[in-house]
PDB file of C-alpha atoms in Angstrom:
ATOM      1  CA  UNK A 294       0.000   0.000   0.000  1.00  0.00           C
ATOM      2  CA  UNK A 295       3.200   2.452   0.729  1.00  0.00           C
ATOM      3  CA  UNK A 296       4.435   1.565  -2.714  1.00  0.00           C
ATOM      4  CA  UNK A 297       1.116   2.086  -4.608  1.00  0.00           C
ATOM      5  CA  UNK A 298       0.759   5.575  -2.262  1.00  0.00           C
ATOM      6  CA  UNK A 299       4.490   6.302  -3.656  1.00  0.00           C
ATOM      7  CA  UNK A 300       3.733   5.749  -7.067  1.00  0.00           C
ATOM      8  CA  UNK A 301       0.201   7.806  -6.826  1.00  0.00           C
ATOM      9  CA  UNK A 302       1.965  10.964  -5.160  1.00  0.00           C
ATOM     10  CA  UNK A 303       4.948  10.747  -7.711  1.00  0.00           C
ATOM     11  CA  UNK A 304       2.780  10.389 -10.677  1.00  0.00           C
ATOM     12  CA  UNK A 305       0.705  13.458  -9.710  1.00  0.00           C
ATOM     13  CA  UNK A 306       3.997  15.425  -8.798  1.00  0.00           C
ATOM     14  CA  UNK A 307       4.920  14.662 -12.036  1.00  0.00           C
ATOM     15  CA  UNK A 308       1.975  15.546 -13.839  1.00  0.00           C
ATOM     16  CA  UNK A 309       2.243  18.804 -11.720  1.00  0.00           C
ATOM     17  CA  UNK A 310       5.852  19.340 -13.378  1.00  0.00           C
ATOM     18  CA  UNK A 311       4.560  18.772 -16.837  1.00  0.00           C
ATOM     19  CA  UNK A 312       1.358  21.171 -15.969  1.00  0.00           C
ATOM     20  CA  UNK A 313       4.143  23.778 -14.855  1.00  0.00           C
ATOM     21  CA  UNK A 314       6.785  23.120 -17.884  1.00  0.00           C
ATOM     22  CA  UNK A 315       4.072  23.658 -20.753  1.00  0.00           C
ATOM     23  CA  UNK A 316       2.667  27.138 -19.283  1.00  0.00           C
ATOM     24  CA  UNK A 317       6.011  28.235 -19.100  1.00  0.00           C
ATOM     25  CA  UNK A 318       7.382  26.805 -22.031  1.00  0.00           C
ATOM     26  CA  UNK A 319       4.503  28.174 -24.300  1.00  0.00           C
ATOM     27  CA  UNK A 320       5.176  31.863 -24.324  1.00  0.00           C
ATOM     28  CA  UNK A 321       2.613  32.001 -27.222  1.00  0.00           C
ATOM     29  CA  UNK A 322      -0.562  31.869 -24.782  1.00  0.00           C
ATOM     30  CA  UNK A 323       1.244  34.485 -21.794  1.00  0.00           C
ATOM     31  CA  UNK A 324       1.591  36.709 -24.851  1.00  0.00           C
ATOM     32  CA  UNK A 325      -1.908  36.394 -26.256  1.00  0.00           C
ATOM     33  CA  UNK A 326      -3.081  37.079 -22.392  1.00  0.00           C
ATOM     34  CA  UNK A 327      -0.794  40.045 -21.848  1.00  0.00           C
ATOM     35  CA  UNK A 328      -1.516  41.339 -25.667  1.00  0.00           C
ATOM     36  CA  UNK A 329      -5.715  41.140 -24.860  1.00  0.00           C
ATOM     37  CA  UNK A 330      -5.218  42.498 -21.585  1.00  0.00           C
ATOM     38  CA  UNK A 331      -2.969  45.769 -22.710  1.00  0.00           C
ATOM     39  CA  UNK A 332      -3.035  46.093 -26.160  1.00  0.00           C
ATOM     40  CA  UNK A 333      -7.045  45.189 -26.666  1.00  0.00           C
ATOM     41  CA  UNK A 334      -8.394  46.637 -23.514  1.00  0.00           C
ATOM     42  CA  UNK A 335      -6.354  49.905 -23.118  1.00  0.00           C
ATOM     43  CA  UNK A 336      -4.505  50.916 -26.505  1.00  0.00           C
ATOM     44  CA  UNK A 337      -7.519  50.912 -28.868  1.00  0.00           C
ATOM     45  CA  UNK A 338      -9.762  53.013 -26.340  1.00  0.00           C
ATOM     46  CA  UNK A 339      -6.360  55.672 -25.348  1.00  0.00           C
ATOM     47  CA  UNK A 340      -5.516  56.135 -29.056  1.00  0.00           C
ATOM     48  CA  UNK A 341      -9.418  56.264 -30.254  1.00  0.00           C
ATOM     49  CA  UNK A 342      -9.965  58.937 -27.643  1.00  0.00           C
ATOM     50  CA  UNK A 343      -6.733  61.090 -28.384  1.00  0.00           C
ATOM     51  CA  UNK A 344      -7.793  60.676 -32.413  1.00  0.00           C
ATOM     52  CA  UNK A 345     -11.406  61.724 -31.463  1.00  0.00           C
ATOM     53  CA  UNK A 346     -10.339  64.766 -29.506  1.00  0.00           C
ATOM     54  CA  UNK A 347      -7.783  65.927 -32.393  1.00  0.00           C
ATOM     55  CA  UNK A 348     -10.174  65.337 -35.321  1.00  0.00           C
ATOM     56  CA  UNK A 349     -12.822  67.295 -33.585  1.00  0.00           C
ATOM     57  CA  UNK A 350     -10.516  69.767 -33.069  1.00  0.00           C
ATOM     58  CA  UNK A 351      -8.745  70.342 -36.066  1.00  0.00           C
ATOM     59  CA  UNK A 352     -12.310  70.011 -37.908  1.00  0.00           C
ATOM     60  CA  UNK A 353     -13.755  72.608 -36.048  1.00  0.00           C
ATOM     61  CA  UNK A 354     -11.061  74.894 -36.798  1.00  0.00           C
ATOM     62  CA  UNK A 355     -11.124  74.157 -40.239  1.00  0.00           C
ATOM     63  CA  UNK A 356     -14.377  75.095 -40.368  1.00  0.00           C
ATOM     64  CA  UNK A 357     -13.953  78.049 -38.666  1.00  0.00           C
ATOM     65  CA  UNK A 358     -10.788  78.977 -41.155  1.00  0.00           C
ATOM     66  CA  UNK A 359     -12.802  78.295 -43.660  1.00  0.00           C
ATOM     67  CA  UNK A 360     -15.917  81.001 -42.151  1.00  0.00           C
ATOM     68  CA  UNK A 361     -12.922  83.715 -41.932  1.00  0.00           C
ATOM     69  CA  UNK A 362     -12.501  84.144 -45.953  1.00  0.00           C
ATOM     70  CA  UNK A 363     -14.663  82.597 -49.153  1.00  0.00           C
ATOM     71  CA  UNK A 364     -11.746  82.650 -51.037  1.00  0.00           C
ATOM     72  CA  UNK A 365      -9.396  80.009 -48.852  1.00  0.00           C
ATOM     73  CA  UNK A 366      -9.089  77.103 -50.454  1.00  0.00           C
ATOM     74  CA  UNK A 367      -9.726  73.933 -49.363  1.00  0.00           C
ATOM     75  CA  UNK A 368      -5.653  72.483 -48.727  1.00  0.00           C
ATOM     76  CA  UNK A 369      -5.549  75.686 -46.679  1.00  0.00           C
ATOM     77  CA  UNK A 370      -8.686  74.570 -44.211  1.00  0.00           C
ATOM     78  CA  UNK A 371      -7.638  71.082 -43.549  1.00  0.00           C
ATOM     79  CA  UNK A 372     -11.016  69.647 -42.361  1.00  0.00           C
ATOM     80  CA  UNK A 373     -11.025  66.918 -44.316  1.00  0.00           C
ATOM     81  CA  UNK A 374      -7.551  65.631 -41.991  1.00  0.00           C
ATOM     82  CA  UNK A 375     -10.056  66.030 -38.854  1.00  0.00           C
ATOM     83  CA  UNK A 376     -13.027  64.137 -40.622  1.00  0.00           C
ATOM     84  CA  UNK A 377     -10.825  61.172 -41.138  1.00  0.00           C
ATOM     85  CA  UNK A 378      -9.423  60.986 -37.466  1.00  0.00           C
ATOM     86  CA  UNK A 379     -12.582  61.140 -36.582  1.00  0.00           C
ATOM     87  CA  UNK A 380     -13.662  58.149 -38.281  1.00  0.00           C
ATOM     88  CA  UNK A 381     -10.620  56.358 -37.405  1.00  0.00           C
ATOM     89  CA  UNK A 382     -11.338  56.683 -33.827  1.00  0.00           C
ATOM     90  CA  UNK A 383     -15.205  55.612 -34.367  1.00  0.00           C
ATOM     91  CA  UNK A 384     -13.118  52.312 -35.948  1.00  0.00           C
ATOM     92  CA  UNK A 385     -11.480  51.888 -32.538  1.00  0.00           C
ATOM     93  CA  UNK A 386     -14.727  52.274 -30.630  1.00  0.00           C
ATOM     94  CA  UNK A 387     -15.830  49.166 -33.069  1.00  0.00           C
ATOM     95  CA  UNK A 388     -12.782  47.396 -31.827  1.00  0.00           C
ATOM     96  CA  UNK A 389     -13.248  47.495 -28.291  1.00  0.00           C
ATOM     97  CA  UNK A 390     -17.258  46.785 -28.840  1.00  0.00           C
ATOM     98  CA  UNK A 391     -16.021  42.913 -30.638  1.00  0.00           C
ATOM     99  CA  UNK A 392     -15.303  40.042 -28.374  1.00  0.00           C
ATOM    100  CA  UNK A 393     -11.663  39.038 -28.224  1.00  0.00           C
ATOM    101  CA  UNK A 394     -10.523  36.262 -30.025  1.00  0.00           C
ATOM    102  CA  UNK A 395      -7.205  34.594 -30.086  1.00  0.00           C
ATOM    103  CA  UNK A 396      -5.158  34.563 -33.223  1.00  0.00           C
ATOM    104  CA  UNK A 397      -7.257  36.329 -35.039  1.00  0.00           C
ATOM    105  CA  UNK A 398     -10.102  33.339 -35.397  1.00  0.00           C
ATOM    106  CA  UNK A 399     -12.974  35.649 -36.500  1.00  0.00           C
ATOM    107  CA  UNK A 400     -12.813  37.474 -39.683  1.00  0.00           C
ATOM    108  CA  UNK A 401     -14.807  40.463 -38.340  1.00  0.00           C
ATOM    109  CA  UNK A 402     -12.234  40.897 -35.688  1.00  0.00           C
ATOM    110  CA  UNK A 403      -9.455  40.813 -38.865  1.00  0.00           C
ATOM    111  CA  UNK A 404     -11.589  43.051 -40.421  1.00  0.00           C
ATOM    112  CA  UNK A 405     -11.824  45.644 -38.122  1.00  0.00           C
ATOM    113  CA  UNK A 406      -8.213  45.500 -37.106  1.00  0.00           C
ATOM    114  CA  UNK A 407      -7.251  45.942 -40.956  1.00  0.00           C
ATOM    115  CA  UNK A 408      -9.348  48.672 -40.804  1.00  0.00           C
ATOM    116  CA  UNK A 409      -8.131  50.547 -38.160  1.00  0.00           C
ATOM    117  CA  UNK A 410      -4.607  49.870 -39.546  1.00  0.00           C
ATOM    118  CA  UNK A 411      -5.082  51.157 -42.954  1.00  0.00           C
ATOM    119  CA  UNK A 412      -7.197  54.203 -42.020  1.00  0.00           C
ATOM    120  CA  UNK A 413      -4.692  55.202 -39.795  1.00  0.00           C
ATOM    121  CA  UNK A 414      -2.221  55.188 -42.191  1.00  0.00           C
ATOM    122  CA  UNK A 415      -4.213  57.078 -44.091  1.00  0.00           C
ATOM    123  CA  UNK A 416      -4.863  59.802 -41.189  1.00  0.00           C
ATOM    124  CA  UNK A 417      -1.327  59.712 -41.240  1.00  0.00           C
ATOM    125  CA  UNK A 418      -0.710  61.093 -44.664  1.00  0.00           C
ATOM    126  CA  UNK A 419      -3.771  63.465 -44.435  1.00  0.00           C
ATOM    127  CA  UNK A 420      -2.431  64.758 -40.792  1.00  0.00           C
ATOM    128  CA  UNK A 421       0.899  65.243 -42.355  1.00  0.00           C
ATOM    129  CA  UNK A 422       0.003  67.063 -45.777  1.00  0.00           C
ATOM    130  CA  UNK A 423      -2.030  69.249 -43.669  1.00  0.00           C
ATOM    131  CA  UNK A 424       0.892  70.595 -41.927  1.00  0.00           C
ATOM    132  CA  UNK A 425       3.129  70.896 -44.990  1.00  0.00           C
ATOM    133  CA  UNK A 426       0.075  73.368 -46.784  1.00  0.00           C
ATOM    134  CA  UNK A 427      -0.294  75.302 -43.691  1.00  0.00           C
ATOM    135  CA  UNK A 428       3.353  75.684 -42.734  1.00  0.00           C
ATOM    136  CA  UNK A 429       3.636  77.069 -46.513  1.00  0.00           C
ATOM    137  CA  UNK A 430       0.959  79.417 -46.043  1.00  0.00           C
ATOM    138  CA  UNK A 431       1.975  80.405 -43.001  1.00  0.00           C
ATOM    139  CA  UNK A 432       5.544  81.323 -44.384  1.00  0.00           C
ATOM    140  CA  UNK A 433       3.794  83.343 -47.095  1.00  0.00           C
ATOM    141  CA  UNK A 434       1.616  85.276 -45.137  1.00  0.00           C
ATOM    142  CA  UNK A 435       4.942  86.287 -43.010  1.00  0.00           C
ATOM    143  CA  UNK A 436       5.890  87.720 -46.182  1.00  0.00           C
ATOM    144  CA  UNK A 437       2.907  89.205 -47.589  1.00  0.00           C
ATOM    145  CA  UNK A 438       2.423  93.117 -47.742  1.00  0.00           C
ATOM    146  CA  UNK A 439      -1.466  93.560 -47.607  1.00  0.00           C
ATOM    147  CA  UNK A 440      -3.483  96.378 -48.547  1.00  0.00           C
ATOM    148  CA  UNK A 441      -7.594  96.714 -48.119  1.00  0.00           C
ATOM    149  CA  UNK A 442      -9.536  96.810 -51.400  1.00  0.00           C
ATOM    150  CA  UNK A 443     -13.389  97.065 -51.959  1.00  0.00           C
ATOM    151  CA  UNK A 444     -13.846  95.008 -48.928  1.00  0.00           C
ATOM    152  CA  UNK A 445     -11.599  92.455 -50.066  1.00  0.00           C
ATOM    153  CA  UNK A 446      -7.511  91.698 -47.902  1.00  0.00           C
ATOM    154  CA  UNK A 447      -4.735  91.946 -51.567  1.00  0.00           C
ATOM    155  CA  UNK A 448      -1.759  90.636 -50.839  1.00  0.00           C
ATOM    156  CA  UNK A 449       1.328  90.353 -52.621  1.00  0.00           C
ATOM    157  CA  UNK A 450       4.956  88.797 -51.976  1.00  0.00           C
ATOM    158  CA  UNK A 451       7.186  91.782 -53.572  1.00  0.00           C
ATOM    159  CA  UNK A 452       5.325  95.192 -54.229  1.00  0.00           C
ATOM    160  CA  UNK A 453       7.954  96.205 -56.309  1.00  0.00           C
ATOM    161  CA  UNK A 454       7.281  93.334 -58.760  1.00  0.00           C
ATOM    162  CA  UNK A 455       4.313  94.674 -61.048  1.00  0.00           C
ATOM    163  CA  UNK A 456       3.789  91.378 -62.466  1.00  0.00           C
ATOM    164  CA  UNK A 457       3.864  89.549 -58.688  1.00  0.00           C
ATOM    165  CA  UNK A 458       1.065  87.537 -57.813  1.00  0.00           C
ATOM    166  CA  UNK A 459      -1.785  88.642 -55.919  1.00  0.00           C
ATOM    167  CA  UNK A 460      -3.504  87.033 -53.190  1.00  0.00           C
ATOM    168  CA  UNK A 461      -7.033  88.195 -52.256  1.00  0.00           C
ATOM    169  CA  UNK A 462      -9.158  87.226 -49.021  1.00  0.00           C
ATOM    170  CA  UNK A 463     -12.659  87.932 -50.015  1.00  0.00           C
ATOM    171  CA  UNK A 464     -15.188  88.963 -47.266  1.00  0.00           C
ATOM    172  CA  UNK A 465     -12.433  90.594 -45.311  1.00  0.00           C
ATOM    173  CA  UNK A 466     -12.629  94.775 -43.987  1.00  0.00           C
ATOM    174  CA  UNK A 467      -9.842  94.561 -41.867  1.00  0.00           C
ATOM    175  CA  UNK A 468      -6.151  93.056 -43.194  1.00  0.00           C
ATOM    176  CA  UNK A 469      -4.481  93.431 -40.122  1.00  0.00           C
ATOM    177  CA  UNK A 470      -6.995  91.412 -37.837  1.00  0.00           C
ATOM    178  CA  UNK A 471      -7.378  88.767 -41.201  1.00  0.00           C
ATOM    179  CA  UNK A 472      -3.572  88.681 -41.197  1.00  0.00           C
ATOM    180  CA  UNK A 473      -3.399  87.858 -37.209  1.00  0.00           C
ATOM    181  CA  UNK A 474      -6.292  85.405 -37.129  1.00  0.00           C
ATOM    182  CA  UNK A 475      -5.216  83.873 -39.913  1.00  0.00           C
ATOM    183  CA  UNK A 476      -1.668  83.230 -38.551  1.00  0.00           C
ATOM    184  CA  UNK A 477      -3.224  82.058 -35.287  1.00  0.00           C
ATOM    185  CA  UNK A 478      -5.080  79.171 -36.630  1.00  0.00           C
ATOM    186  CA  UNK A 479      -2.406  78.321 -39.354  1.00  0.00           C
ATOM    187  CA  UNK A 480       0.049  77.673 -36.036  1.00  0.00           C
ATOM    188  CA  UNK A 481      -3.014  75.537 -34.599  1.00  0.00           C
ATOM    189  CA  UNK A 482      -3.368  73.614 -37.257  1.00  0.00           C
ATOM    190  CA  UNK A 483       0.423  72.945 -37.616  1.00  0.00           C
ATOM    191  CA  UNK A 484       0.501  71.841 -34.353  1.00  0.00           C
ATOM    192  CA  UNK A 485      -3.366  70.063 -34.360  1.00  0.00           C
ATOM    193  CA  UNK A 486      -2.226  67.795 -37.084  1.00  0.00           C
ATOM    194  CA  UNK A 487       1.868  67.130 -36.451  1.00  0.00           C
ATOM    195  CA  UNK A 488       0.317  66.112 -32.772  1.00  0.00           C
ATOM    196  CA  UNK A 489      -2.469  63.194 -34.722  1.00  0.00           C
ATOM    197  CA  UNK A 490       0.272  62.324 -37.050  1.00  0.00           C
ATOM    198  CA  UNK A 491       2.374  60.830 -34.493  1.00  0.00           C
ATOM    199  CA  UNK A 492      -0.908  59.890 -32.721  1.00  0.00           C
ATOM    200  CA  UNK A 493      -1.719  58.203 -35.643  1.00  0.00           C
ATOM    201  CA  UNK A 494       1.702  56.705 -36.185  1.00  0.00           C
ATOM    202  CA  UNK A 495       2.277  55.422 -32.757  1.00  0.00           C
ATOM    203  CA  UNK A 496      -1.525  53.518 -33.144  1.00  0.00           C
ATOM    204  CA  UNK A 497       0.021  51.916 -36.371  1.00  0.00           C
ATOM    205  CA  UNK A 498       3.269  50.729 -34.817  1.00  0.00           C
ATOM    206  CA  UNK A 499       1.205  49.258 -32.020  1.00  0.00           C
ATOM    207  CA  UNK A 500      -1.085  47.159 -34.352  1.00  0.00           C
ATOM    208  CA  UNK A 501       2.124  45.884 -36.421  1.00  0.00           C
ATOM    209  CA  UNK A 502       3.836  45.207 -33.056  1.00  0.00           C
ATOM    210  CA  UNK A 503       1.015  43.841 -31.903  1.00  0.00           C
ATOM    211  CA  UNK A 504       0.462  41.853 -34.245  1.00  0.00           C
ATOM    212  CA  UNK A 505       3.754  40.642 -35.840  1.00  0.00           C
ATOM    213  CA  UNK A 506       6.044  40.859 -32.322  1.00  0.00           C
ATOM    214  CA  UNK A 507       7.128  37.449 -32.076  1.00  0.00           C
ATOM    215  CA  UNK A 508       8.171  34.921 -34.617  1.00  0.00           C
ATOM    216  CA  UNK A 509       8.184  31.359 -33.828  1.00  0.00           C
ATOM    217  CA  UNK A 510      11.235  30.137 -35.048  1.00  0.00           C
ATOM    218  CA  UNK A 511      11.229  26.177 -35.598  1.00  0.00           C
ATOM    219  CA  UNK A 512      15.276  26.371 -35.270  1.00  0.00           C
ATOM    220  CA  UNK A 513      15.390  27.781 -31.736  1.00  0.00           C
ATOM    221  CA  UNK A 514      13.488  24.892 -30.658  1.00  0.00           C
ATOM    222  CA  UNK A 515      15.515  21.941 -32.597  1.00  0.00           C
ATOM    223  CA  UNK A 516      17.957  22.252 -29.419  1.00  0.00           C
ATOM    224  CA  UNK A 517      16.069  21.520 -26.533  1.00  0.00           C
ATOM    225  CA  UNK A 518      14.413  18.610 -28.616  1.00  0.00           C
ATOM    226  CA  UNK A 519      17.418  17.132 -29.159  1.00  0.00           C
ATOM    227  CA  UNK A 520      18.557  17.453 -25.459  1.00  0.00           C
ATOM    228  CA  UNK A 521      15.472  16.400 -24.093  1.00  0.00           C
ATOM    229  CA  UNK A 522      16.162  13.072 -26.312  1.00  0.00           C
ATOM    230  CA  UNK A 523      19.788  12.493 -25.267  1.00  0.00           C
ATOM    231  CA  UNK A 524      18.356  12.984 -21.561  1.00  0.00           C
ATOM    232  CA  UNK A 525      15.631  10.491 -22.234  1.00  0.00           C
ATOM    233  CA  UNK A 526      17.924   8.054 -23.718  1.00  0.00           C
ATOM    234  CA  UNK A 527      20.610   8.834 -20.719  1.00  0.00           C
TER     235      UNK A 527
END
């Protein structure tokens, strides 16, 4: 009875061992845990938020660029960059409303993910072409020499040159408060969009990381096989 008691406790601390080796041993399932629980939990809903809070903003002052003079165009009231980080943060609210899956098993999950990965790529470029038109208005209106003309702001790089372009601001009485305003929300927007373009290029590194951060490598493993089998044999 000693012996079979033996043999019972052994075989269960045994089985306990094995238990212990495989959860340790399969980094694949700790990673999947500690991927749900930080990057599925709290990166989608701290990104979305930031990306909801800058598209509103920089779409509201688009607009509001956009109220100040008829004759801005539409590169030089970047809106459109706030629309799409606003709909790339409504993507992330999606992702936090699906059920997690591991690896990926549902193909709305993959869908939604893909989703959020492209559009924020896309964000990206918007965010960033945004700041390159307003940083080159901005420089131009630094050099502009303005004059008030049947209730419309003309502007123009070199006076002297009498075949120099000419910039008019429609709707506008007053140059100098045009001219101010206008600088204000130029700066804004510069730093509005540069601030959701590295939003928006930190949420795409995360994904890819995320997603692609460890590679199972059959070779790493070929080593312990083989010493487990020379121990077995031993």
């Amino acid at each position: 009875e000693k012996s079979t008691d033996s043999s019972k406790t052994q075989e269960s601390a045994m089985k306990k061992k094995k238990k212990q080796k495989k959860t340790k041993g399969d980094p694949k399932t700790g990673q999947e845990e500690e991927s749900h629980t930080c990057c599925g939990c709290r990166f989608p809903l701290l990104f979305a938020l930031l990306q909801l809070a800058l598209g509103i903003s920089v779409t509201v002052l688009g607009f509001l660029m956009a109220g100040i003079s008829s004759s801005l165009l539409v590169r030089d009231t970047p809106y459109w960059a706030g629309i799409i980080v606003c709909v790339v943060s409504l993507v992330g609210f999606v992702m936090l409303c699906i059920s997690y899956q591991p690896d990926e098993k549902t193909c709305v999950q993959f869908t939604v993910k893909l989703m959020y990965f492209l559009l924020s790529a896309l964000a990206l470029v918007a965010c960033v072409l945004a700041v390159a038109f307003a940083a080159h208005h901005y420089l131009q209106m630094t050099k502009f020499t303005c004059n008030t003309i049947l209730e419309s702001c003309q502007c123009k790089l070199d006076t002297a040159d009498p075949l120099g372009r000419t910039f008019v601001y429609q709707d506008a009485a007053d140059c100098g408060s045009l001219t101010s305003t206008l600088n204000l929300y130029l700066l804004l927007q510069m730093v509005l969009n540069l601030i959701a373009a590295l939003v928006c290029l930190l949420a795409c590194f995360v994904m890819w990381k995320h997603r692609y951060q460890v590679f199972y490598v059959g070779i790493r493993f070929y080593p312990l096989t083989a010493s487990e089998g020379q121990q077995q044999k031993v």
